[in-house]
PDB file of C-alpha atoms in Angstrom:
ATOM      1  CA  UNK A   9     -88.735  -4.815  40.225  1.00  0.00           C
ATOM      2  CA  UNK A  10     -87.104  -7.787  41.577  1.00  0.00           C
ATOM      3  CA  UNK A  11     -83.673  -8.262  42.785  1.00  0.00           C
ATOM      4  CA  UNK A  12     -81.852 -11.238  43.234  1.00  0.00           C
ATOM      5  CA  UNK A  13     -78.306 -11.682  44.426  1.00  0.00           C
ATOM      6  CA  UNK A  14     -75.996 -14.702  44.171  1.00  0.00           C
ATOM      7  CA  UNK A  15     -72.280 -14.904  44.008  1.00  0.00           C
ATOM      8  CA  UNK A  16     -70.582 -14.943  40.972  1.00  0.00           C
ATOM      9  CA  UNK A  17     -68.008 -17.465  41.082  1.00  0.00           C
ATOM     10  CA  UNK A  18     -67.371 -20.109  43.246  1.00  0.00           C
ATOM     11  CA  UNK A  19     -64.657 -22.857  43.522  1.00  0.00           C
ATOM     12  CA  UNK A  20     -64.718 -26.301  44.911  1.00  0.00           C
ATOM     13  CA  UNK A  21     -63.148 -29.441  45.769  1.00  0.00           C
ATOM     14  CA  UNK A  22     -63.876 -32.726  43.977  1.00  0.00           C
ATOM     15  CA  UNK A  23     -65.849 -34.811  46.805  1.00  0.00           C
ATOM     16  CA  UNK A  24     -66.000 -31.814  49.549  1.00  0.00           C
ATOM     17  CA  UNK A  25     -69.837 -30.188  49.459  1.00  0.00           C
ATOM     18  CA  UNK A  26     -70.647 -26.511  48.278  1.00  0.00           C
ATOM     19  CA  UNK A  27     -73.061 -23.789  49.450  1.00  0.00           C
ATOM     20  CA  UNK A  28     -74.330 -21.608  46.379  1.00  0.00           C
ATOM     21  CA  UNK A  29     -76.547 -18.730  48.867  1.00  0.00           C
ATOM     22  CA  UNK A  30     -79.232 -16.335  46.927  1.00  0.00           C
ATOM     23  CA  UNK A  31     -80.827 -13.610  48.629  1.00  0.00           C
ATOM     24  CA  UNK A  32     -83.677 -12.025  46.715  1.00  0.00           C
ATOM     25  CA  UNK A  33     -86.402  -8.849  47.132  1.00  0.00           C
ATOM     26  CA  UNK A  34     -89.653  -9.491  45.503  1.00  0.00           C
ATOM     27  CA  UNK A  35     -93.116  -8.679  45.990  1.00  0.00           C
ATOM     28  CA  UNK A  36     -95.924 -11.167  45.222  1.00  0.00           C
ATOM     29  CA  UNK A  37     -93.486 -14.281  45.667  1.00  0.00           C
ATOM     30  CA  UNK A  38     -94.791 -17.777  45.182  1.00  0.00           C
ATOM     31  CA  UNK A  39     -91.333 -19.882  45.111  1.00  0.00           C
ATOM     32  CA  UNK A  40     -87.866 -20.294  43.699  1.00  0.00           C
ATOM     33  CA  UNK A  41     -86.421 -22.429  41.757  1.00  0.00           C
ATOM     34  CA  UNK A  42     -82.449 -23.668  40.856  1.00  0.00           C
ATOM     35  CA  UNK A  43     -81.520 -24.478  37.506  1.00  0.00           C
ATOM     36  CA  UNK A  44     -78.062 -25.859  36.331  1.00  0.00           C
ATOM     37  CA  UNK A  45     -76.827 -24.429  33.039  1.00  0.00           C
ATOM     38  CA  UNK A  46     -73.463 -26.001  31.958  1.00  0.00           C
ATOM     39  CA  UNK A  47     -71.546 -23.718  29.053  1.00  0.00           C
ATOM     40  CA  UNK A  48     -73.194 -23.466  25.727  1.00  0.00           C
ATOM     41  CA  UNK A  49     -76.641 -25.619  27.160  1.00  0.00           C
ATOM     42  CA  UNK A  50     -79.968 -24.633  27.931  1.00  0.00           C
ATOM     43  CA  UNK A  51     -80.795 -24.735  31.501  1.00  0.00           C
ATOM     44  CA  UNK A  52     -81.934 -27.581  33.370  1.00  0.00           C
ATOM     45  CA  UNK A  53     -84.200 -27.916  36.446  1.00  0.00           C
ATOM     46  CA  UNK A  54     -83.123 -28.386  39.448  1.00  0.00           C
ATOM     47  CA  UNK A  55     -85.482 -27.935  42.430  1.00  0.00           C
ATOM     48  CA  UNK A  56     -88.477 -25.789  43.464  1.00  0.00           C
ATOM     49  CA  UNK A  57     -89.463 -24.570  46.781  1.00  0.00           C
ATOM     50  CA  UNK A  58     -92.256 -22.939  47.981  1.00  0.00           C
ATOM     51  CA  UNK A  59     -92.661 -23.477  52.226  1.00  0.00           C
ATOM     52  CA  UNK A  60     -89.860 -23.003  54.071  1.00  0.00           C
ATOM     53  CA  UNK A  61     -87.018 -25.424  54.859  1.00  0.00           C
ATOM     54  CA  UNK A  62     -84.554 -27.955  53.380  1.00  0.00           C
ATOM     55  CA  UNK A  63     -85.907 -29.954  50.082  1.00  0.00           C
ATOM     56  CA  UNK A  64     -83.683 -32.957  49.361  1.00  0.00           C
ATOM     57  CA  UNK A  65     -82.758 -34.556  46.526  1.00  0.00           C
ATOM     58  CA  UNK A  66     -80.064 -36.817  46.119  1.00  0.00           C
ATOM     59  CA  UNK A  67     -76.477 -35.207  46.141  1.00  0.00           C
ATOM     60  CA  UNK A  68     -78.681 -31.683  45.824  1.00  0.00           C
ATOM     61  CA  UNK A  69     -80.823 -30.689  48.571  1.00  0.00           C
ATOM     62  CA  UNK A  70     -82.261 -26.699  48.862  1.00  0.00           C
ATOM     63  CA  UNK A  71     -82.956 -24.452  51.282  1.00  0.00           C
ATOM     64  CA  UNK A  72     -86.042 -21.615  51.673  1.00  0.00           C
ATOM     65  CA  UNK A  73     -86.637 -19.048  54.428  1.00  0.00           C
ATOM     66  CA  UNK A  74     -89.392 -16.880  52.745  1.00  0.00           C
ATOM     67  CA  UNK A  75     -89.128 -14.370  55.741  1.00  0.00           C
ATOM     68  CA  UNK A  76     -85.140 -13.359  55.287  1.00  0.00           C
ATOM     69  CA  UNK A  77     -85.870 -14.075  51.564  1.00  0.00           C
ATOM     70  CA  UNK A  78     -82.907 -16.233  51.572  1.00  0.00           C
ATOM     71  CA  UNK A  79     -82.198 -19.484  49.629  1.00  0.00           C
ATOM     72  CA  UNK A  80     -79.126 -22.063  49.051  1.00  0.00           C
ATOM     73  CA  UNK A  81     -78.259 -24.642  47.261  1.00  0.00           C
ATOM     74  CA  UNK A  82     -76.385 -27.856  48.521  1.00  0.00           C
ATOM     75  CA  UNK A  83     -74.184 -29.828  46.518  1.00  0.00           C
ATOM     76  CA  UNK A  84     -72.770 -33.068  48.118  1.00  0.00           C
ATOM     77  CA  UNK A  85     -69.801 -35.426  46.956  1.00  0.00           C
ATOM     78  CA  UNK A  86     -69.121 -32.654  44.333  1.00  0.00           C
ATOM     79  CA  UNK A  87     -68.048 -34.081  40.895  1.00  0.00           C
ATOM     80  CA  UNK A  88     -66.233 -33.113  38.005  1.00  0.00           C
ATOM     81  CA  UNK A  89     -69.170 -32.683  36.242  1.00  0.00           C
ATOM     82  CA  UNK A  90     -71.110 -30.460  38.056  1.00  0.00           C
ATOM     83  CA  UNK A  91     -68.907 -27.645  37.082  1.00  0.00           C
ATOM     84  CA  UNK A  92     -71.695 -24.950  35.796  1.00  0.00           C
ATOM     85  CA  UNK A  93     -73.225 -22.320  36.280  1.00  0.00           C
ATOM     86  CA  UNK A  94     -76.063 -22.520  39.128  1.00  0.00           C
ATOM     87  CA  UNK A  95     -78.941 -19.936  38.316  1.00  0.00           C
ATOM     88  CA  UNK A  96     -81.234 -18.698  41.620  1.00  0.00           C
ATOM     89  CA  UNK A  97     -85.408 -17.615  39.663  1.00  0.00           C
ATOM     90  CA  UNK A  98     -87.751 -16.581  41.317  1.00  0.00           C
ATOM     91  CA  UNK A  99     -91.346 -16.840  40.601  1.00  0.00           C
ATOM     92  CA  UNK A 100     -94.015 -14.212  41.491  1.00  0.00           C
ATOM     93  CA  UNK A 101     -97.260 -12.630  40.811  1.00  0.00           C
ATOM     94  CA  UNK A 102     -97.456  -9.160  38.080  1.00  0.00           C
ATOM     95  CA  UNK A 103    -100.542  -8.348  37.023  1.00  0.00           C
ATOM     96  CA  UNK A 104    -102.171 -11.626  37.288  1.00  0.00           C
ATOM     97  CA  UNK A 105     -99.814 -13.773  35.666  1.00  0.00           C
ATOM     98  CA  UNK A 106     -96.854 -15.604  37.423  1.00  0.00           C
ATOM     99  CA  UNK A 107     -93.350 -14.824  36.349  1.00  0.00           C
ATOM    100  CA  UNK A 108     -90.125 -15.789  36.573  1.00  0.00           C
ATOM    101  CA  UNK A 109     -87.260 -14.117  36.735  1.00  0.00           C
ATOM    102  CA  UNK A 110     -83.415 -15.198  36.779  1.00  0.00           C
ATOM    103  CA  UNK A 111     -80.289 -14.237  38.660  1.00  0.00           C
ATOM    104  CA  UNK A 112     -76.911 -13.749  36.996  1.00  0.00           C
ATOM    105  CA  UNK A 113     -75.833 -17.506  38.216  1.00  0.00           C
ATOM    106  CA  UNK A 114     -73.122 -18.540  39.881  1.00  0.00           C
ATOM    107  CA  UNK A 115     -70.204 -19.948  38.241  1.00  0.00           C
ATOM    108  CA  UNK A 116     -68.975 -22.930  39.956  1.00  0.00           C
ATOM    109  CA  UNK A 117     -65.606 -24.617  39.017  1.00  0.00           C
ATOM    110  CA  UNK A 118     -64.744 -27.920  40.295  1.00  0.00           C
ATOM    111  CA  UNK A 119     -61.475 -28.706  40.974  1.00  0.00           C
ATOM    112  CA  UNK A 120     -59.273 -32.160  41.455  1.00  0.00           C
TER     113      UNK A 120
ATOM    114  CA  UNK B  18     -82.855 -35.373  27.835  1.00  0.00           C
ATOM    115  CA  UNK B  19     -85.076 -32.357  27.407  1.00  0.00           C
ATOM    116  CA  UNK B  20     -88.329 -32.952  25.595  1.00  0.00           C
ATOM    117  CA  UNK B  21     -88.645 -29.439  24.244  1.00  0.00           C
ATOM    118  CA  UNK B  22     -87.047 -29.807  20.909  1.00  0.00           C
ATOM    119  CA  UNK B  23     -86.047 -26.609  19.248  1.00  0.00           C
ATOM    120  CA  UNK B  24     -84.563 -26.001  15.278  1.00  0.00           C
ATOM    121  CA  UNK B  25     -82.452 -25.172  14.128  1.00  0.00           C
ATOM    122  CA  UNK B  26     -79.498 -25.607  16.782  1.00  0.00           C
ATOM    123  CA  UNK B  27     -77.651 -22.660  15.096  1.00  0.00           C
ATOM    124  CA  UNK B  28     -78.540 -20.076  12.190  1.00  0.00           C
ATOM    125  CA  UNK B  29     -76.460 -16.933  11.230  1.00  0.00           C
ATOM    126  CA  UNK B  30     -78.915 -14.657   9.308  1.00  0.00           C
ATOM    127  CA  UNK B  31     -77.710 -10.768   7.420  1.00  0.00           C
ATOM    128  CA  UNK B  32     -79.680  -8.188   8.780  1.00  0.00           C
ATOM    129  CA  UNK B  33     -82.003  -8.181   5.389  1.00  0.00           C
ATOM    130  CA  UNK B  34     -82.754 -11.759   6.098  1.00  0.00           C
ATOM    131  CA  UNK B  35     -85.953 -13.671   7.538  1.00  0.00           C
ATOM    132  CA  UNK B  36     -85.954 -16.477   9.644  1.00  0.00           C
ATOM    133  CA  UNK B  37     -87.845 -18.639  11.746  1.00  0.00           C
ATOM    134  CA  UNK B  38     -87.069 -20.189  14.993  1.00  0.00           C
ATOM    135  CA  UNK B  39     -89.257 -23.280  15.720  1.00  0.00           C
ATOM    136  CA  UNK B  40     -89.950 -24.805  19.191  1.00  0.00           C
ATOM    137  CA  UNK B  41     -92.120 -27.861  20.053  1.00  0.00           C
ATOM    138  CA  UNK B  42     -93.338 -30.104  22.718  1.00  0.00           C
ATOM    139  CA  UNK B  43     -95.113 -33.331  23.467  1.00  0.00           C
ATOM    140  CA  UNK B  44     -96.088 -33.230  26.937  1.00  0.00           C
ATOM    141  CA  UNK B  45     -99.125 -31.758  26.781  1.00  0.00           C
ATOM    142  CA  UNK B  46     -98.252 -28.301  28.052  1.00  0.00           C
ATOM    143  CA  UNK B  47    -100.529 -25.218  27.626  1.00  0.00           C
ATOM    144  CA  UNK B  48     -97.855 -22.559  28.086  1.00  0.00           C
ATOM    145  CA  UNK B  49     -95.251 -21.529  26.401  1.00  0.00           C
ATOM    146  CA  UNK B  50     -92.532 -18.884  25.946  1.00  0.00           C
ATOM    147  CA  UNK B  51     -89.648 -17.334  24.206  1.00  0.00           C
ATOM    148  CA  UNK B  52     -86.699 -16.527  26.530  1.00  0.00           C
ATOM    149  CA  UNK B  53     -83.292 -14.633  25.214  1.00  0.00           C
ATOM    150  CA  UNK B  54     -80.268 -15.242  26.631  1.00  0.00           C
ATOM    151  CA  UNK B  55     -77.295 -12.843  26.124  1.00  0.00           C
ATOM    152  CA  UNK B  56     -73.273 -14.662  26.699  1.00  0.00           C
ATOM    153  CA  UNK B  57     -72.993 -14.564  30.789  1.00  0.00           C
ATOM    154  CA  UNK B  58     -76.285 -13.006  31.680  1.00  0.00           C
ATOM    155  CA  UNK B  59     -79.561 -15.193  32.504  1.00  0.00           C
ATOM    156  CA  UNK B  60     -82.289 -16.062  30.215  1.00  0.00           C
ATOM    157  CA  UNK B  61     -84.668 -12.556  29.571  1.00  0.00           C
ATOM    158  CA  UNK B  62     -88.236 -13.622  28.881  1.00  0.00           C
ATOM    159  CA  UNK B  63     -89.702 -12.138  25.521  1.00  0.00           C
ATOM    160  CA  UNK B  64     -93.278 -13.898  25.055  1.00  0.00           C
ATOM    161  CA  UNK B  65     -95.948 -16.353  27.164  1.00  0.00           C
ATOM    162  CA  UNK B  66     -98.604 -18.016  25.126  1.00  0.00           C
ATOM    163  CA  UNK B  67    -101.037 -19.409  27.255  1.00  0.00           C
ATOM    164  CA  UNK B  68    -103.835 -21.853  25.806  1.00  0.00           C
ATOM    165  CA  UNK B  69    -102.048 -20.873  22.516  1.00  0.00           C
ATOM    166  CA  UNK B  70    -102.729 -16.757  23.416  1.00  0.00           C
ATOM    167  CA  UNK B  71    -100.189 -14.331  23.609  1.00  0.00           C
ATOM    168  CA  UNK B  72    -100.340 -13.789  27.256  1.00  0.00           C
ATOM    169  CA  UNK B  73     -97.322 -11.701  28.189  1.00  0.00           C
ATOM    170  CA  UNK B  74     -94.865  -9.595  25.291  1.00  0.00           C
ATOM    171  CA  UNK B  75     -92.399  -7.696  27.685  1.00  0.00           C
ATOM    172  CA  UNK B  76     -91.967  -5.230  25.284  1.00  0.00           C
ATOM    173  CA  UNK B  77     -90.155  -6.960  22.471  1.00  0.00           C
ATOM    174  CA  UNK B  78     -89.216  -5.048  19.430  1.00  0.00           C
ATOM    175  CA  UNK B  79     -91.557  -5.801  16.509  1.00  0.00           C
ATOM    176  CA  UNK B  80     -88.945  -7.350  14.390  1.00  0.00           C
ATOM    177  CA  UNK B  81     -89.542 -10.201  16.372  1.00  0.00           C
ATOM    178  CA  UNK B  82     -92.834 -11.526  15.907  1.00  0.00           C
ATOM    179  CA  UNK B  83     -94.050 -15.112  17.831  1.00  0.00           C
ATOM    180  CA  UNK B  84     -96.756 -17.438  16.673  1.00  0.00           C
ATOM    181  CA  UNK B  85     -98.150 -20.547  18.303  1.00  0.00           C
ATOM    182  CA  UNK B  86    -100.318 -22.353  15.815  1.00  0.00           C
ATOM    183  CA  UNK B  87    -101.295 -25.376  18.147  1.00  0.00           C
ATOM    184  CA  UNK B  88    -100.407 -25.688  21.736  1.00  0.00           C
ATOM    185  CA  UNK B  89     -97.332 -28.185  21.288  1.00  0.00           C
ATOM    186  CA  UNK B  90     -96.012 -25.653  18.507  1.00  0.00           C
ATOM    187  CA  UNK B  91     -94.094 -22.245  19.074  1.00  0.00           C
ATOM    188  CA  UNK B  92     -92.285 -20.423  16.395  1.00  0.00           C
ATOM    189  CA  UNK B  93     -90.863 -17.058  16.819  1.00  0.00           C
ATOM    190  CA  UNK B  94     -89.961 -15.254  13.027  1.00  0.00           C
ATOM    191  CA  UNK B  95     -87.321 -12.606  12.684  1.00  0.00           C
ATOM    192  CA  UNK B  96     -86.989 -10.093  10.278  1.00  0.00           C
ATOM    193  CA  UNK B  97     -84.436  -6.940   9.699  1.00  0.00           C
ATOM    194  CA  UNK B  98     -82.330  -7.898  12.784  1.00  0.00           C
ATOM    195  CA  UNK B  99     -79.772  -6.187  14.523  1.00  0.00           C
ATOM    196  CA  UNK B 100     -76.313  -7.557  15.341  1.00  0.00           C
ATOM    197  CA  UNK B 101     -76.795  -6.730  19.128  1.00  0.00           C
ATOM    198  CA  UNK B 102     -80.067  -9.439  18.585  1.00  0.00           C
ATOM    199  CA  UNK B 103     -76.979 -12.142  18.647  1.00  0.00           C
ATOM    200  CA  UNK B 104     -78.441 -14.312  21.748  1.00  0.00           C
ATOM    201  CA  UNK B 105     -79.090 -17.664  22.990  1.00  0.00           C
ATOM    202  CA  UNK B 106     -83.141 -18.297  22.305  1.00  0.00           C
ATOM    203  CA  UNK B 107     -84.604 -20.523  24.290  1.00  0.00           C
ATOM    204  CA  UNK B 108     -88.153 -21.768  23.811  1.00  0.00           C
ATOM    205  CA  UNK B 109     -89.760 -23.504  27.323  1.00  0.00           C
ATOM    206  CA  UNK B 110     -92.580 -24.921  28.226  1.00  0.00           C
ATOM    207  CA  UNK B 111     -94.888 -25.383  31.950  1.00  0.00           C
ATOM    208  CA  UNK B 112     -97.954 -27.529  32.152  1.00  0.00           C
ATOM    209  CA  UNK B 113     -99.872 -24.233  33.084  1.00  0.00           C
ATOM    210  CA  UNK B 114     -99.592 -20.582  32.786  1.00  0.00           C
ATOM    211  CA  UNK B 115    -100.529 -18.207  36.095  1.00  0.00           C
ATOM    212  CA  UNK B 116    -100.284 -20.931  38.416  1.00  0.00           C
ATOM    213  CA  UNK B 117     -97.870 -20.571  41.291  1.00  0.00           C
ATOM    214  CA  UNK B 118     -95.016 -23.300  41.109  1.00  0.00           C
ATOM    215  CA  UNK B 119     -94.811 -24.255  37.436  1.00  0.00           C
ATOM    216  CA  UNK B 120     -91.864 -25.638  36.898  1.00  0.00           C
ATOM    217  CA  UNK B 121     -90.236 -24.771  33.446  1.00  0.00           C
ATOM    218  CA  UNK B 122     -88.885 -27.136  30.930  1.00  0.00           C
ATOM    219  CA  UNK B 123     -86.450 -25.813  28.421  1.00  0.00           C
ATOM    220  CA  UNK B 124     -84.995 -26.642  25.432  1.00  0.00           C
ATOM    221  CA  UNK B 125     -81.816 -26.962  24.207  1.00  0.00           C
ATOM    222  CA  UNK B 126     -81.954 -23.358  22.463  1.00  0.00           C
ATOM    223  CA  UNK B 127     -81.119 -22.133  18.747  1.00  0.00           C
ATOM    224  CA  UNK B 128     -78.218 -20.003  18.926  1.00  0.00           C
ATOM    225  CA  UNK B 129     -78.347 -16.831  16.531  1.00  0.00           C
ATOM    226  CA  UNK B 130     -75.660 -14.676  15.266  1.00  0.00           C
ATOM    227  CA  UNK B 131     -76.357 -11.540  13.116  1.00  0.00           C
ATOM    228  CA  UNK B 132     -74.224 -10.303  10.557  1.00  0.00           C
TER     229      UNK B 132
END
């Protein structure tokens, strides 16, 4: 099976930046993605990565290292708004067919 | 805003009932799935259609039956539910199914209570 790991709750400062780590076990992996799922909403992409290193995208940027199977995600000039939950997937081959599977998130409350 | 529109936004069915859950896209996707999503755990995938085929079931119970009659529709119809079914749905979409990196679109999910 797979197994992914990410904290479960995290706090923050309004304006300071935030490391959200995932560590994760799979066999056949092609990539990983974030998603951001704010209470009571669907989930919404994020980023992908596939080679290793940092990925940047605005106030987001993530990290890959494929060979410590390790992953984080950066948020900069944290805002009120990004308080959600930040979901680690990854995706990898069964049987012929890719698949993706979720961690548990991580909770992340942003505070004033 | 997503462009994976799913209906309705909330339904509360008995467990004699049947219902539908309807997803659908515009973006020209060939794959699509059914994902359930219990209150503080991560989306579950039920069903991948691929090229409107039922690709992957990971074992769903038959009282949940999908259909894709074109390839920007996906419905998923429920019959003699249980309370514990009480989830999240979440319909998604990728441009392809099997290739590494698809990135998946979701909607804004149909949220289902049994009684």
């Amino acid at each position: 099976g797979q197994n992914i790991d990410q904290p479960t709750e995290m706090t923050a400062t309004e304006g300071a930046i935030v490391q959200i780590n995932c560590t994760y076990q799979t066999s056949g992996f092609n990539g990983l993605f974030w998603y951001q799922q704010h209470a009571g909403e669907a989930p919404t992409f994020l980023s992908y990565n596939v080679l290793d290193g940092l990925e940047e995208k605005g106030r987001f940027s993530s990290f890959l290292s494929r060979s410590k199977g390790y992953s984080y995600l950066l948020l900069k000039e944290l805002q009120m708004k990004d308080s959600a939950s930040y979901l680690c997937a990854v995706s990898y081959d069964s049987g012929g067919y890719q698949k993706v599977t979720f961690g548990t998130g991580t909770k992340l409350q942003v505070i004033p | 805003d997503t462009e994976v529109t799913q209906t309705p936004k909330h339904l509360v069915m008995g467990m004699t009932n049947k219902k539908s859950l309807k997803c659908e896209q515009h973006m020209g996707h060939r794959a699509m799935y059914w994902y359930k999503q219990k209150a503080k755990k991560p989306p579950e995938l039920m069903f991948v259609y691929s090229y409107e085929k039922l690709s992957i079931n990971e074992s769903v119970p038959s009282r949940f039956s999908p259909e894709c009659p074109n390839s920007s529709l996906l419905n998923l119809h429920l019959h003699a539910l249980q309370p514990e079914d009480s989830a999240l749905y979440l319909c998604a979409s990728s441009q392809h199914h099997g290739f590494a990196g698809n990135t998946i679109y979701f909607g804004e999910g149909s949220w289902l209570t049994v009684v």
